[in-house]
Amino acid sequence: MYLIQAEGLRKVYRIRQRDGNWLKSMFSSRRMTVEALRSVSFSIREGELIGYIGPNGAGKSTTVKLLSGILTPDGGTCSVLGLTPWSQRRQLAGKIGVVFGQRSQLWWDLPVDDSFRLLRDIYRVKEPDFRRVRDELCDRLSLGALLQTPVRQLSLGQRMRCELAAALLHSPALVFLDEPTIGLDAASKLAVREFIRDRNRHAGMTVILTTHDMDDIEALCSRVMLIGHGRILLDGPVRALAGENAERCITAVLERPLDETSLPPGVRVQRQSPQEWTLRLDPRRTPVAQIVSLLHEQCGLVDMMVQNPPIDEIVAARYAQLEREAEVGG
């Protein structure tokens, strides 16, 4: 079952052009057209956990605002939970949850539980259902000791856990998470990731995760959509980001130093120390097994690890490649 079906979504912003004279710019009628989305189409099934990624200005936030009914498109159609978001926004609001990493839906000077109760009234959740869901969320996110604390006194990690709980108090079927781990320490990130993963797997919650933290994508998502300049450049499994011919990193502990001149073409040394060496290679030109054999024979291979480059690096390279292909294709 598809929870979201978008077809040919288009959104254009008209921005007043500015020149060196700010006073003159205020009364200028010159406008610049920015096409934020260019015929964006995709479908999302119930229970999926999607990573929606791309650089700043690519169109991620515009897409989320269209799907949640905040904006009206200039073209295309969209169905979210069987509703048209921008014309049925009131009905949709009670079925979705939204978490913005840099914004809050909690009341700053109120204790956390008071904010939860206000949200209960806004979403018209029955008291028994509210207590059951709140207690479950508090247990999973370790919020019990925070309920009577004013939001302004919470640390960032504590507040983000409360924001997650607040977005789920009405048991939404679909949740948009915009940078939910931004600024969190390592322990808080792990706790938030584990909670999101658990709700997706065991409660069937459908999640669209928008983030610049590629570790979040790698840890949580089975599918990723990469957007650039208002176009979907890639839609597939996370491993598709690397492509079939991605470089490999070999980190090896050696008994003897490596003679770099013995390396085949296309293999280069990225880092080295007296015993540990990191090599980069293109598997199309040089099989990993060939390098393993060389290291074993020449250097006394003690230990090794083969992996893809860091996912941030993969995404940047893949984005640049897909952008070039899109430009060539028109």
Short mmCIF file of C-alpha atoms in Angstrom, two decimals, residues 63-327:
data_model
loop_
_atom_site.label_atom_id
_atom_site.label_comp_id
_atom_site.label_asym_id
_atom_site.label_seq_id
_atom_site.Cartn_x
_atom_site.Cartn_y
_atom_site.Cartn_z
CA THR A 63 9.07 18.78 -0.78
CA VAL A 64 8.32 18.20 2.91
CA LYS A 65 6.22 21.38 3.07
CA LEU A 66 4.19 20.23 0.07
CA LEU A 67 3.67 16.75 1.51
CA SER A 68 2.55 18.18 4.86
CA GLY A 69 0.20 20.74 3.28
CA ILE A 70 2.11 23.88 4.23
CA LEU A 71 2.69 24.84 0.58
CA THR A 72 0.60 24.50 -2.58
CA PRO A 73 2.46 23.31 -5.71
CA ASP A 74 2.49 25.13 -9.04
CA GLY A 75 2.01 21.85 -10.85
CA GLY A 76 1.62 18.13 -10.34
CA THR A 77 -0.45 15.98 -8.01
CA CYS A 78 0.12 14.34 -4.65
CA SER A 79 -1.76 11.99 -2.34
CA VAL A 80 -0.67 11.52 1.28
CA LEU A 81 -2.63 8.95 3.29
CA GLY A 82 -5.36 9.25 0.70
CA LEU A 83 -5.63 13.03 1.11
CA THR A 84 -4.51 15.99 -0.97
CA PRO A 85 -2.21 17.79 1.51
CA TRP A 86 -2.77 21.44 0.56
CA SER A 87 -6.58 21.21 0.20
CA GLN A 88 -7.17 18.78 3.10
CA ARG A 89 -4.55 20.03 5.50
CA ARG A 90 -6.75 19.92 8.61
CA GLN A 91 -7.64 16.25 8.09
CA LEU A 92 -4.02 15.38 7.30
CA ALA A 93 -2.53 17.14 10.34
CA GLY A 94 -4.00 14.59 12.74
CA LYS A 95 -2.41 11.70 10.83
CA ILE A 96 1.18 12.90 10.49
CA GLY A 97 3.95 13.94 12.87
CA VAL A 98 6.77 16.39 12.20
CA VAL A 99 10.05 16.98 14.03
CA PHE A 100 12.26 19.91 13.05
CA GLY A 101 15.73 19.74 14.55
CA GLN A 102 16.05 23.53 14.84
CA ARG A 103 12.44 24.35 15.81
CA SER A 104 10.27 23.33 18.73
CA GLN A 105 6.63 22.39 19.19
CA LEU A 106 7.04 22.48 22.98
CA TRP A 107 6.19 25.57 25.05
CA TRP A 108 9.45 27.08 26.29
CA ASP A 109 8.43 28.05 29.83
CA LEU A 110 6.09 25.15 30.57
CA PRO A 111 7.01 21.77 32.06
CA VAL A 112 7.29 19.06 29.42
CA ASP A 113 4.15 17.26 30.58
CA ASP A 114 2.08 20.46 30.26
CA SER A 115 3.21 20.74 26.64
CA PHE A 116 2.23 17.12 26.10
CA ARG A 117 -1.23 17.79 27.53
CA LEU A 118 -1.71 20.83 25.33
CA LEU A 119 -0.86 18.70 22.31
CA ARG A 120 -3.33 16.09 23.58
CA ASP A 121 -6.06 18.72 23.42
CA ILE A 122 -4.95 20.06 20.03
CA TYR A 123 -5.06 16.58 18.49
CA ARG A 124 -8.16 15.59 20.51
CA VAL A 125 -6.58 12.43 21.89
CA LYS A 126 -8.71 10.62 24.45
CA GLU A 127 -7.24 10.62 27.96
CA PRO A 128 -6.76 6.83 28.28
CA ASP A 129 -5.05 6.70 24.87
CA PHE A 130 -2.92 9.73 25.74
CA ARG A 131 -1.71 8.21 29.01
CA ARG A 132 -0.92 4.87 27.40
CA VAL A 133 1.10 6.40 24.53
CA ARG A 134 2.80 9.02 26.73
CA ASP A 135 3.89 6.41 29.27
CA GLU A 136 5.20 4.13 26.53
CA LEU A 137 7.16 6.98 24.91
CA CYS A 138 8.54 8.14 28.25
CA ASP A 139 9.72 4.63 29.00
CA ARG A 140 11.39 4.15 25.59
CA LEU A 141 12.99 7.60 25.56
CA SER A 142 13.80 7.82 29.32
CA LEU A 143 11.71 10.94 29.85
CA GLY A 144 10.12 10.16 33.22
CA ALA A 145 12.46 12.41 35.20
CA LEU A 146 11.98 15.28 32.72
CA LEU A 147 8.19 15.60 32.66
CA GLN A 148 8.03 18.33 35.32
CA THR A 149 11.07 20.23 33.99
CA PRO A 150 10.49 23.45 32.01
CA VAL A 151 11.59 23.01 28.41
CA ARG A 152 14.05 25.91 28.66
CA GLN A 153 16.02 23.97 31.28
CA LEU A 154 16.53 20.89 29.10
CA SER A 155 19.76 20.06 27.35
CA LEU A 156 19.62 19.75 23.56
CA GLY A 157 19.63 15.96 23.72
CA GLN A 158 16.84 15.93 26.32
CA ARG A 159 14.77 18.39 24.30
CA MET A 160 15.11 16.38 21.09
CA ARG A 161 13.89 13.24 22.86
CA CYS A 162 10.91 15.24 24.13
CA GLU A 163 10.28 16.61 20.62
CA LEU A 164 10.14 13.06 19.27
CA ALA A 165 7.65 12.06 21.93
CA ALA A 166 5.54 15.16 21.26
CA ALA A 167 5.34 14.33 17.55
CA LEU A 168 4.10 10.81 18.30
CA LEU A 169 1.55 11.43 21.06
CA HIS A 170 -1.34 11.19 18.59
CA SER A 171 0.06 7.96 17.04
CA PRO A 172 0.64 9.27 13.50
CA ALA A 173 1.00 6.80 10.64
CA LEU A 174 3.60 8.99 8.90
CA VAL A 175 6.40 11.03 10.43
CA PHE A 176 8.71 13.62 8.85
CA LEU A 177 12.02 14.00 10.67
CA ASP A 178 14.07 17.03 9.66
CA GLU A 179 17.61 16.85 11.13
CA PRO A 180 16.46 15.05 14.31
CA THR A 181 20.03 14.45 15.56
CA ILE A 182 21.57 17.83 14.72
CA GLY A 183 23.92 19.02 17.45
CA LEU A 184 23.46 15.93 19.63
CA ASP A 185 26.29 14.19 21.44
CA ALA A 186 27.18 10.60 20.51
CA ALA A 187 25.10 8.97 23.26
CA SER A 188 21.99 11.04 22.44
CA LYS A 189 22.36 10.30 18.72
CA LEU A 190 22.48 6.58 19.37
CA ALA A 191 19.42 6.76 21.62
CA VAL A 192 17.38 8.71 19.05
CA ARG A 193 18.45 6.41 16.20
CA GLU A 194 17.54 3.31 18.18
CA PHE A 195 14.13 4.74 19.00
CA ILE A 196 13.39 5.64 15.36
CA ARG A 197 14.51 2.20 14.20
CA ASP A 198 12.36 0.49 16.83
CA ARG A 199 9.21 2.47 15.99
CA ASN A 200 9.67 1.75 12.31
CA ARG A 201 10.28 -1.99 12.72
CA HIS A 202 7.87 -2.84 15.51
CA ALA A 203 5.14 -0.20 15.23
CA GLY A 204 5.15 0.03 11.42
CA MET A 205 5.68 3.80 11.49
CA THR A 206 6.55 5.21 8.07
CA VAL A 207 9.43 7.70 8.30
CA ILE A 208 10.87 10.27 5.91
CA LEU A 209 14.24 11.37 7.26
CA THR A 210 15.80 14.56 5.95
CA THR A 211 19.35 15.01 7.17
CA HIS A 212 22.90 16.03 6.32
CA ASP A 213 24.26 13.43 8.73
CA MET A 214 25.12 10.51 6.48
CA ASP A 215 25.72 8.29 9.51
CA ASP A 216 21.98 8.62 10.25
CA ILE A 217 21.18 7.48 6.71
CA GLU A 218 23.58 4.55 6.86
CA ALA A 219 22.34 3.44 10.29
CA LEU A 220 18.60 3.76 9.66
CA CYS A 221 17.53 3.79 6.04
CA SER A 222 17.03 0.99 3.55
CA ARG A 223 16.12 3.39 0.74
CA VAL A 224 17.43 6.80 -0.16
CA MET A 225 16.26 9.56 -2.49
CA LEU A 226 18.89 12.05 -3.63
CA ILE A 227 17.62 15.42 -4.87
CA GLY A 228 19.53 18.20 -6.57
CA HIS A 229 18.35 21.44 -8.15
CA GLY A 230 14.75 20.34 -7.76
CA ARG A 231 15.16 16.95 -9.48
CA ILE A 232 15.27 13.43 -8.08
CA LEU A 233 18.70 12.22 -9.15
CA LEU A 234 18.65 8.82 -7.46
CA ASP A 235 15.98 6.65 -5.83
CA GLY A 236 17.05 3.24 -4.58
CA PRO A 237 18.80 1.29 -1.82
CA VAL A 238 21.49 3.02 0.21
CA ARG A 239 24.16 0.87 -1.42
CA ALA A 240 23.21 2.47 -4.77
CA LEU A 241 24.84 5.69 -3.55
CA ALA A 242 28.23 4.12 -3.99
CA GLY A 243 27.40 2.64 -7.38
CA GLU A 244 28.71 -0.67 -8.61
CA ASN A 245 32.22 0.62 -9.22
CA ALA A 246 32.94 2.59 -6.06
CA GLU A 247 36.48 2.74 -4.79
CA ARG A 248 37.55 0.54 -1.90
CA CYS A 249 39.68 1.38 1.13
CA ILE A 250 42.12 -1.25 2.41
CA THR A 251 43.55 -0.63 5.87
CA ALA A 252 46.36 -3.10 6.55
CA VAL A 253 48.70 -3.78 9.46
CA LEU A 254 52.08 -4.84 8.05
CA GLU A 255 55.23 -6.38 9.49
CA ARG A 256 57.46 -4.60 6.93
CA PRO A 257 57.11 -1.26 5.07
CA LEU A 258 55.38 -1.27 1.70
CA ASP A 259 57.31 -0.38 -1.44
CA GLU A 260 54.90 2.01 -3.14
CA THR A 261 56.54 1.50 -6.53
CA SER A 262 55.29 -2.10 -6.51
CA LEU A 263 51.64 -1.04 -6.44
CA PRO A 264 49.64 -1.60 -9.66
CA PRO A 265 48.24 1.41 -11.57
CA GLY A 266 45.15 2.89 -9.94
CA VAL A 267 46.20 1.96 -6.40
CA ARG A 268 47.41 4.78 -4.19
CA VAL A 269 48.51 5.24 -0.60
CA GLN A 270 46.11 7.46 1.33
CA ARG A 271 47.71 7.26 4.80
CA GLN A 272 50.63 5.48 6.31
CA SER A 273 52.42 4.90 9.60
CA PRO A 274 55.28 2.50 10.45
CA GLN A 275 52.87 -0.44 10.62
CA GLU A 276 49.42 0.64 9.36
CA TRP A 277 48.77 1.60 5.74
CA THR A 278 45.55 2.73 4.06
CA LEU A 279 45.25 2.17 0.30
CA ARG A 280 42.58 3.33 -2.16
CA LEU A 281 41.86 1.35 -5.30
CA ASP A 282 39.46 1.07 -8.21
CA PRO A 283 38.17 -2.55 -8.22
CA ARG A 284 37.53 -2.34 -11.96
CA ARG A 285 41.27 -2.01 -12.59
CA THR A 286 42.74 -3.92 -9.67
CA PRO A 287 40.94 -6.71 -7.78
CA VAL A 288 41.12 -6.51 -3.99
CA ALA A 289 42.46 -10.08 -3.92
CA GLN A 290 45.50 -9.01 -5.96
CA ILE A 291 46.44 -6.35 -3.40
CA VAL A 292 45.90 -8.74 -0.49
CA SER A 293 48.26 -11.23 -2.11
CA LEU A 294 50.87 -8.53 -2.76
CA LEU A 295 50.74 -7.28 0.84
CA HIS A 296 51.02 -10.81 2.20
CA GLU A 297 54.04 -11.72 0.08
CA GLN A 298 55.99 -8.46 0.33
CA CYS A 299 55.10 -7.02 3.71
CA GLY A 300 53.92 -9.81 6.00
CA LEU A 301 50.20 -9.01 6.29
CA VAL A 302 49.13 -9.11 9.95
CA ASP A 303 45.56 -7.76 9.78
CA MET A 304 43.38 -5.89 7.32
CA MET A 305 39.97 -4.35 6.72
CA VAL A 306 38.27 -3.62 3.37
CA GLN A 307 35.51 -1.03 3.24
CA ASN A 308 33.87 1.62 1.11
CA PRO A 309 35.03 5.23 1.56
CA PRO A 310 33.11 7.32 4.17
CA ILE A 311 29.50 7.75 3.11
CA ASP A 312 29.78 11.57 3.12
CA GLU A 313 32.51 11.28 0.51
CA ILE A 314 30.46 8.80 -1.52
CA VAL A 315 27.39 11.06 -1.52
CA ALA A 316 29.38 14.12 -2.61
CA ALA A 317 31.01 12.22 -5.49
CA ARG A 318 27.76 10.54 -6.49
CA TYR A 319 25.87 13.82 -6.41
CA ALA A 320 28.44 15.50 -8.66
CA GLN A 321 28.30 12.56 -11.10
CA LEU A 322 24.51 12.50 -11.28
CA GLU A 323 24.35 16.26 -11.69
CA ARG A 324 26.71 16.04 -14.71
CA GLU A 325 24.62 13.23 -16.20
CA ALA A 326 21.40 15.24 -15.70
CA GLU A 327 22.90 18.30 -17.40
#
